[in-house]
XYZ file of C-alpha atoms in Angstrom:
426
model
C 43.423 14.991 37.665
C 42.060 17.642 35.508
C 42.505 15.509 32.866
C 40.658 12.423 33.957
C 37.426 14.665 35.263
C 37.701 16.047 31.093
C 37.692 12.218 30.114
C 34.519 11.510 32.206
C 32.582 14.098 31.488
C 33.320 13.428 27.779
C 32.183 9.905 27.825
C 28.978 11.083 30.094
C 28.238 13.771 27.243
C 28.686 11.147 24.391
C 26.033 8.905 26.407
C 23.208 11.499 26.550
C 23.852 12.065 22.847
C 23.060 8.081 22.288
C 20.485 8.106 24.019
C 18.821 10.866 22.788
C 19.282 8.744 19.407
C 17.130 5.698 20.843
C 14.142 4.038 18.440
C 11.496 6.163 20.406
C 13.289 9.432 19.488
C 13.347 7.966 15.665
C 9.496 6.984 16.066
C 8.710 10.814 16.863
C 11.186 12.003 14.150
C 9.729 9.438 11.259
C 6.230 9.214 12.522
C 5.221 12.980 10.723
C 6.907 12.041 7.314
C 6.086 9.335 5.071
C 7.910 6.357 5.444
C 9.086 3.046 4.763
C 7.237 0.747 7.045
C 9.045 -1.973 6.243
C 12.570 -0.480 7.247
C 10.596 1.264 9.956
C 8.781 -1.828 11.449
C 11.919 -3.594 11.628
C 13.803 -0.644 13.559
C 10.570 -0.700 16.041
C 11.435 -4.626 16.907
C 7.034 -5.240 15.507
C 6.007 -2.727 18.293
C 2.586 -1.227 16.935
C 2.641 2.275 15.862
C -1.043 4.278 16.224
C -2.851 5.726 13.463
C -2.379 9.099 15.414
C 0.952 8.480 15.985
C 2.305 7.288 12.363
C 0.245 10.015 10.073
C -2.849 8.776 9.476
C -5.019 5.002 7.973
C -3.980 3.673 5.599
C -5.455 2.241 2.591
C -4.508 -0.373 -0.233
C -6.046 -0.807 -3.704
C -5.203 -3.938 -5.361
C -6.664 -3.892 -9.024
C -5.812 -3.552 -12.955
C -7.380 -0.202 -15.291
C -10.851 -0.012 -13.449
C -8.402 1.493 -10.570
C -5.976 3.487 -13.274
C -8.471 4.916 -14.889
C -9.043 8.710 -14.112
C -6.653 8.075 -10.701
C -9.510 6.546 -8.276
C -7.418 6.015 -5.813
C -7.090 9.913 -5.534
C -10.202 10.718 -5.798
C -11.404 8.590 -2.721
C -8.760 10.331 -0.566
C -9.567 13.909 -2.058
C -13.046 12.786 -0.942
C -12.642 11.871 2.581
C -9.565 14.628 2.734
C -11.284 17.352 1.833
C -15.193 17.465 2.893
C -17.471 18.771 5.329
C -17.662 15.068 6.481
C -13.832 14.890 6.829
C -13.673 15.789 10.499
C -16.409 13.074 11.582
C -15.609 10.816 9.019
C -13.648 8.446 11.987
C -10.834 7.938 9.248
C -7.541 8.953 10.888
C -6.476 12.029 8.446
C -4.284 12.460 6.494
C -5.425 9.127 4.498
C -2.174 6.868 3.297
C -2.468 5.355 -0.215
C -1.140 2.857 -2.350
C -2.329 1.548 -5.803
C -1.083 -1.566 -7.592
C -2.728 -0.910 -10.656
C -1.453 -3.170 -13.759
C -3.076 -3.547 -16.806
C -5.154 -6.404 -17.643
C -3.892 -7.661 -13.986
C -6.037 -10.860 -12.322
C -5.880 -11.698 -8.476
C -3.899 -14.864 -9.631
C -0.689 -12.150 -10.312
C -0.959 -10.516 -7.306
C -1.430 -13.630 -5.564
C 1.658 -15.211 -7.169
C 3.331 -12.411 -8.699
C 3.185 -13.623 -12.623
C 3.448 -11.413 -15.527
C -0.378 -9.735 -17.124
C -1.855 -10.323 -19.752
C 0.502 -6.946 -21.163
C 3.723 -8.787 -20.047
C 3.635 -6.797 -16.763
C 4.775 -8.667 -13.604
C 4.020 -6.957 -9.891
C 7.429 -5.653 -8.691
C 7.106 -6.736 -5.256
C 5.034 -9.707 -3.639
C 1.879 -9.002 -1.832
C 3.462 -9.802 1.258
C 5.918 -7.188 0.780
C 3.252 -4.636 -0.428
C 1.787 -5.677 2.782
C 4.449 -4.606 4.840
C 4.755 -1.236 3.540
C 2.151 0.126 5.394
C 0.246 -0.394 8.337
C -2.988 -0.554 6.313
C -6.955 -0.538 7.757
C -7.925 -1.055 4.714
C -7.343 -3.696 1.615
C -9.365 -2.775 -1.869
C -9.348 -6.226 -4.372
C -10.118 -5.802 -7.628
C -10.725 -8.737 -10.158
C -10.637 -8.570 -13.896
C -13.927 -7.447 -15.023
C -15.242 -10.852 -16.431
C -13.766 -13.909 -14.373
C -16.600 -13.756 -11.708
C -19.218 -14.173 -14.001
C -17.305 -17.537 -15.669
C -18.079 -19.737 -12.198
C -21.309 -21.273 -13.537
C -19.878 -21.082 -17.524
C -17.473 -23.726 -19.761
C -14.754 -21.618 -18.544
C -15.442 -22.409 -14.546
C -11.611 -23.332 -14.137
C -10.986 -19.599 -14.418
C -13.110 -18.804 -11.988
C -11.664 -21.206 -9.539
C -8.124 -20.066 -10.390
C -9.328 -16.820 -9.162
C -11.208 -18.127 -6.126
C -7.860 -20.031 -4.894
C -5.837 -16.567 -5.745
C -8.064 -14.524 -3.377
C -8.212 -17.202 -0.579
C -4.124 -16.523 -0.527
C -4.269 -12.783 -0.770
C -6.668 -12.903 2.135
C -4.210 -15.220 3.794
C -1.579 -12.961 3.610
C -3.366 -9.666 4.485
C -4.591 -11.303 7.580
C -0.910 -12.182 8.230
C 0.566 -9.183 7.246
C -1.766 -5.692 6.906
C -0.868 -4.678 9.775
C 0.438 -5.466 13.664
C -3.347 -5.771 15.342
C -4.140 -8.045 12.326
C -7.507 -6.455 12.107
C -7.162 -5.032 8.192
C -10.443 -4.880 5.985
C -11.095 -6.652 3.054
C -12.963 -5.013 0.862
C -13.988 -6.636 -2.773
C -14.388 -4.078 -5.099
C -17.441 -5.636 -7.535
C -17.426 -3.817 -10.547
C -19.786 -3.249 -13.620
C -21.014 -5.380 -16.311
C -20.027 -3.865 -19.657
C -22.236 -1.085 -21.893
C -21.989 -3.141 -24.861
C -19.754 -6.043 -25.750
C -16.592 -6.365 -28.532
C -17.875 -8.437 -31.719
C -14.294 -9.720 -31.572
C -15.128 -12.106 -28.787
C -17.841 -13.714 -29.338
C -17.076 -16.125 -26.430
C -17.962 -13.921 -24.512
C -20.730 -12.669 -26.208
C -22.652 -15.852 -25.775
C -22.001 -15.721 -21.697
C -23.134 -12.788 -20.925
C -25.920 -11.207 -22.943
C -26.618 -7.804 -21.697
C -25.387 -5.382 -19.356
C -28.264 -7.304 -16.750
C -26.866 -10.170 -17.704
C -23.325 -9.379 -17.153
C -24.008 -7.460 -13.521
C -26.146 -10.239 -12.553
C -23.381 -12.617 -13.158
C -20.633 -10.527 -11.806
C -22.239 -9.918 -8.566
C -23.024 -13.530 -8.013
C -19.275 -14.938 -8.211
C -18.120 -11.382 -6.063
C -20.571 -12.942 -3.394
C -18.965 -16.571 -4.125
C -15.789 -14.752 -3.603
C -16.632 -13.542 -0.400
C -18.102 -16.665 1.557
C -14.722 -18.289 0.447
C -13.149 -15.609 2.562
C -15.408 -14.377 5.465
C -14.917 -16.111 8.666
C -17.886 -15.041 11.120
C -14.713 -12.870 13.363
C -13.854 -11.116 10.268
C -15.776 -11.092 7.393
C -15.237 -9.423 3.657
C -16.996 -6.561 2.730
C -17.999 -6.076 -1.174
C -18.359 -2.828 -2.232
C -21.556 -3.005 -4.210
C -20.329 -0.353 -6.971
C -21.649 -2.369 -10.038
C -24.818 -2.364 -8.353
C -24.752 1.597 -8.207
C -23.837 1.328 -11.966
C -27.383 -0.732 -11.683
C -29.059 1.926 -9.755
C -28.128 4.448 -12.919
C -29.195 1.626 -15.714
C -32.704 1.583 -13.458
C -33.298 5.002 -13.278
C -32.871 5.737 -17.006
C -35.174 2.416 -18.133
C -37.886 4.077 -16.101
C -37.876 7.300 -17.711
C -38.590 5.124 -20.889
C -35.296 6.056 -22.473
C -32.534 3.986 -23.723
C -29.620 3.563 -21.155
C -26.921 2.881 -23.911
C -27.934 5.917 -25.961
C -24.885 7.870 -26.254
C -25.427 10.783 -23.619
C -27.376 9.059 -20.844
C -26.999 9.258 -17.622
C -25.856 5.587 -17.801
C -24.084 5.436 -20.667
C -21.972 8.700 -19.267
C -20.432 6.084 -16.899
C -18.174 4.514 -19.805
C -15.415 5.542 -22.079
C -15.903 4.958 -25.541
C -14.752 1.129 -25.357
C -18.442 0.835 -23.176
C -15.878 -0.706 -20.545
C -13.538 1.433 -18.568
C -15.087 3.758 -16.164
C -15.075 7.366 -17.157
C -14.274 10.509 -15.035
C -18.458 10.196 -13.548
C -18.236 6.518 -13.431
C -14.852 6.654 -11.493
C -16.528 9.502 -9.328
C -19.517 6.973 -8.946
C -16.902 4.234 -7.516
C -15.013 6.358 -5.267
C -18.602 7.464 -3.704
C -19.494 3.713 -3.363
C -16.113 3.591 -1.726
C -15.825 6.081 0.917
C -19.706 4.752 2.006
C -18.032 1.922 2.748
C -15.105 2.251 4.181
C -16.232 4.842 6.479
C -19.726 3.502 7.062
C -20.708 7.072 6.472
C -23.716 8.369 3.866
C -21.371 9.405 1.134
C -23.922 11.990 0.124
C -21.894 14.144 2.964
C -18.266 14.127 1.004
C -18.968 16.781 -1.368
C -15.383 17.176 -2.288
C -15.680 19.513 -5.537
C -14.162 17.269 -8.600
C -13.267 19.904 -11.115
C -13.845 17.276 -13.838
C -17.785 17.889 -14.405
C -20.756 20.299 -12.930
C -21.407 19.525 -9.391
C -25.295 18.918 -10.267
C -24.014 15.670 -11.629
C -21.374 15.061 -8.723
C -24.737 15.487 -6.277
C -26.871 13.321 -8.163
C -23.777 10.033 -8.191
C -23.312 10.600 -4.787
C -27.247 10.349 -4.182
C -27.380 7.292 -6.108
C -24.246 5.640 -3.884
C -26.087 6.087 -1.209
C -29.244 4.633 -2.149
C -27.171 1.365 -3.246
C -25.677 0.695 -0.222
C -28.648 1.316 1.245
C -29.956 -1.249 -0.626
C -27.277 -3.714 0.109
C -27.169 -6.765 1.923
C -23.686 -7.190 2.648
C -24.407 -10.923 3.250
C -27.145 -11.640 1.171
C -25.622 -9.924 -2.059
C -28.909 -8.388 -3.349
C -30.516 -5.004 -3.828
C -33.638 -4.105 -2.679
C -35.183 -1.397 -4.451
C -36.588 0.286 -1.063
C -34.630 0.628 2.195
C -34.458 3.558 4.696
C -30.320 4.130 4.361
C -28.947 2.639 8.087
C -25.222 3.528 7.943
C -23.006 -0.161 8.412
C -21.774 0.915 12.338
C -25.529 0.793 13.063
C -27.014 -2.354 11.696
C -25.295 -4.424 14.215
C -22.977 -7.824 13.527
C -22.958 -9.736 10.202
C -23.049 -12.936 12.399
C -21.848 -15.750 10.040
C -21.634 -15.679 6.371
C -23.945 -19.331 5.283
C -24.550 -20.653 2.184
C -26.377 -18.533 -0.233
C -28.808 -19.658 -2.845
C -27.062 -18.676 -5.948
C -24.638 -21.190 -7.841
C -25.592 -24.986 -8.136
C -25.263 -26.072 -4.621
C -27.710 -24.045 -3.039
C -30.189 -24.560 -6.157
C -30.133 -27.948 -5.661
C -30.699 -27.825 -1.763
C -33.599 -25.183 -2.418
C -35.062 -28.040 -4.758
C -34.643 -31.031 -1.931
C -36.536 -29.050 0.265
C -39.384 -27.376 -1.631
C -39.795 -31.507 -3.013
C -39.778 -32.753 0.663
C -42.420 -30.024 1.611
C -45.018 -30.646 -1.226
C -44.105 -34.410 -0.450
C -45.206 -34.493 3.216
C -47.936 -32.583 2.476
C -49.125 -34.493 -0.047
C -48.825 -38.025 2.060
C -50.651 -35.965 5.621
C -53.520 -35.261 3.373
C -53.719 -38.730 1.906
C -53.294 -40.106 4.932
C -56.046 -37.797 6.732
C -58.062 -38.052 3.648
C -61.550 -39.063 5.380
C -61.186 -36.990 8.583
C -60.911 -33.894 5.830
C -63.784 -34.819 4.216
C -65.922 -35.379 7.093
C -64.550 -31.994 8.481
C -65.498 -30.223 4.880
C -68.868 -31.780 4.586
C -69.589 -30.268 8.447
C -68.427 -27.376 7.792
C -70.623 -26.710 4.827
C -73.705 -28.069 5.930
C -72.858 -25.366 9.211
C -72.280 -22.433 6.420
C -75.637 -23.941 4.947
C -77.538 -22.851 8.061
C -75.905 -19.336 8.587
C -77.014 -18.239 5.452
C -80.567 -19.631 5.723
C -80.930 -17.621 9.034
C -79.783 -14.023 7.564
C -82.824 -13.389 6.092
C -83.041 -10.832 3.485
C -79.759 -8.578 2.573
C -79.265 -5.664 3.842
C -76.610 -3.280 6.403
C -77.760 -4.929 9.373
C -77.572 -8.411 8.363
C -73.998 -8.708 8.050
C -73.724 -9.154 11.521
C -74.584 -12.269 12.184
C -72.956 -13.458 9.048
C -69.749 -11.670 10.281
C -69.859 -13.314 13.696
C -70.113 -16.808 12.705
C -67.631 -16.500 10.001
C -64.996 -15.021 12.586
C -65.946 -17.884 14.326
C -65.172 -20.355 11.851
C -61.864 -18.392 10.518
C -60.825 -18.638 14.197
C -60.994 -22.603 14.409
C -59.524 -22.542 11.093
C -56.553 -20.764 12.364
């Protein structure tokens, strides 16, 4: 008897020990380390895990050297980390990374995983990359000429890279994470300080650093119409255009913004190409403005790369660009109040802009039909204007033969019969 009441307890003892193993207790054990998501997903059956719950957001940079280059990736979390903005920030601390970073890497190997241009070939798929996290946020990166080729002899690159980012965006809104609610974000960089002499192809597209941002900016907005549905649209982060704001400020001192030692050209390595340490700072403050729809001017993280004069002034000129951004619109006005994102309201639907061929051509149609219909109203109506004309100056005629001589107190009269007329005119 004794025996059999040992047995029973002992099997009673061995179940409260399984079920003190169950997947919730693993959730609570995991959930304050960093994990596998994959692996841990799969334990959790697809149950969503919080942001509170699983250690924080969780973000995703998808790029080539631009990203590399002075570790952006860990600047943007030092920034949001470690700030007087952190607390209010509404990013879910502490801030999950992960940077797929190849060399001379185009959406197209991501998309596909192929081998770079430096023989390098993405170790996992995107859908796999995907799954490692439950990221908010999805940084894209495109090599730092194909956006500008749409409109050039070498347009088939372009649309290689337009179908590559229609199937990354494909698979993030599949796979970022289980509410299916991850941001895109297009990261539109800079056009180039001066160009190499060995490629003269590329010489002859894009002229000038103007020339080259112009151009860059204009297939980054091409890139996101082919993406943004009017539920979920694509963000660009406008940091060429704060490389812009820089090349602005320097012209209208009346110095040269590729002297060696401007502001402006401070934003380059030596190959006028790569971002340096102030032009990755520069990115990372265009960056956190907009993935926390914050004014980045309040992350004053202290990069102990340069003087913080300069770290004050980049983030100053972040947050005039996206204060000058039209996220749907893809221009830059040169005043604007700053109105962080959370408070100017829906996008609505992303339409047809007027850059590229299309909407050229449509502008053209119209402004022709306009001066058209004009044109056959007035030659139609061509006798009842003239009699109106010819009344109307014989009526002006007699107002000015009644003022009498000039002076202050003849304008009266004058005034009240020309408000008058302005009136019917109206």
């Amino acid at each position: 008897m004794k025996l059999f009441v040992s047995s029973v307890l002992s099997l009673l003892l061995l179940q409260a020990q399984g079920s003190l193993a169950s997947p919730q207790r693993e959730l609570q054990a995991h959930s304050t380390i960093d994990t596998n998501y994959a692996d841990f997903n799969k334990n959790m059956d697809g149950i969503y895990v919080p942001p509170e719950s699983r250690g924080g957001d969780a973000l995703f940079m998808v790029g080539n050297s631009y990203l590399g280059r002075n570790n952006l990736t860990e600047i943007v979390k030092n920034m949001i980390e470690h700030s007087s903005a952190s607390s209010s920030s509404g990013v879910n601390l502490p801030l999950q990374t992960q940077t797929w970073d190849i060399p001379a890497a185009h959406w197209q190997h991501y998309a596909f995983q192929l081998a770079s241009n430096e023989h390098l070939r993405p170790e996992q798929s995107f859908e796999e990359g995907l799954r490692q996290k439950e990221f908010r946020w999805v940084v894209l990166q495109e090599q730092s000429e194909i956006p500008g080729l749409y409109q050039s002899k070498y347009t088939e690159e372009w649309f290689d890279s337009n179908k590559a980012v229609k199937v990354l965006e494909e698979q993030i809104e599949q796979f970022g994470n289980a509410q299916h609610d991850t941001q895109t974000i297009l990261f539109q960089t800079w056009g180039r300080l001066h160009f190499d002499d060995n490629n003269p192809e590329m010489m002859r597209i894009y002229d000038n650093f103007e020339d080259h941002q112009y151009k860059i900016a204009s297939g980054y907005r091409e890139f996101q119409k082919a993406i943004s549905k009017p539920e979920k649209p694509a963000l660009i982060a406008p940091v060429g255009f704060a490389f812009e704001t820089v090349y602005d400020a320097v012209v209208a001192e009346g110095l040269d913004p590729e002297q060696g030692g401007s502001k402006f050209a401070n934003l380059y390595e030596d190959d006028g190409s790569h971002p340096s340490p102030q032009g990755s700072y520069l990115a990372a403050s265009v960056l956190v403005g907009v993935l926390t729809g914050k004014d980045p001017r309040q992350f004053d993280w202290q990069y102990p790369v340069f003087d913080l004069d300069t770290q004050k002034y980049l983030r100053e000129v972040a947050h005039q660009t996206i204060a000058d951004f039209c996220q749907i619109c893809n221009v830059r006005a040169k005043t604007a109040k700053y109105v962080p994102p959370e408070e100017r309201g829906g996008m609505g639907s992303v339409s047809k802009s007027s850059s590229g061929f299309f909407g050229k051509f449509i502008n053209f149609v119209f402004w022709c039909g306009v001066i058209g219909g004009c044109g056959f109203v007035a030659w139609k109506k061509q006798d009842s204007i003239r009699a109106t004309v010819q009344s109307r100056l014989a009526r002006n005629s007699r107002t000015y033969a009644d003022v009498g001589p000039s002076g202050a107190g003849n304008y009266a009269p004058l005034s009240q019969e020309r408000a008058g007329l302005d009136m019917e005119l109206i």
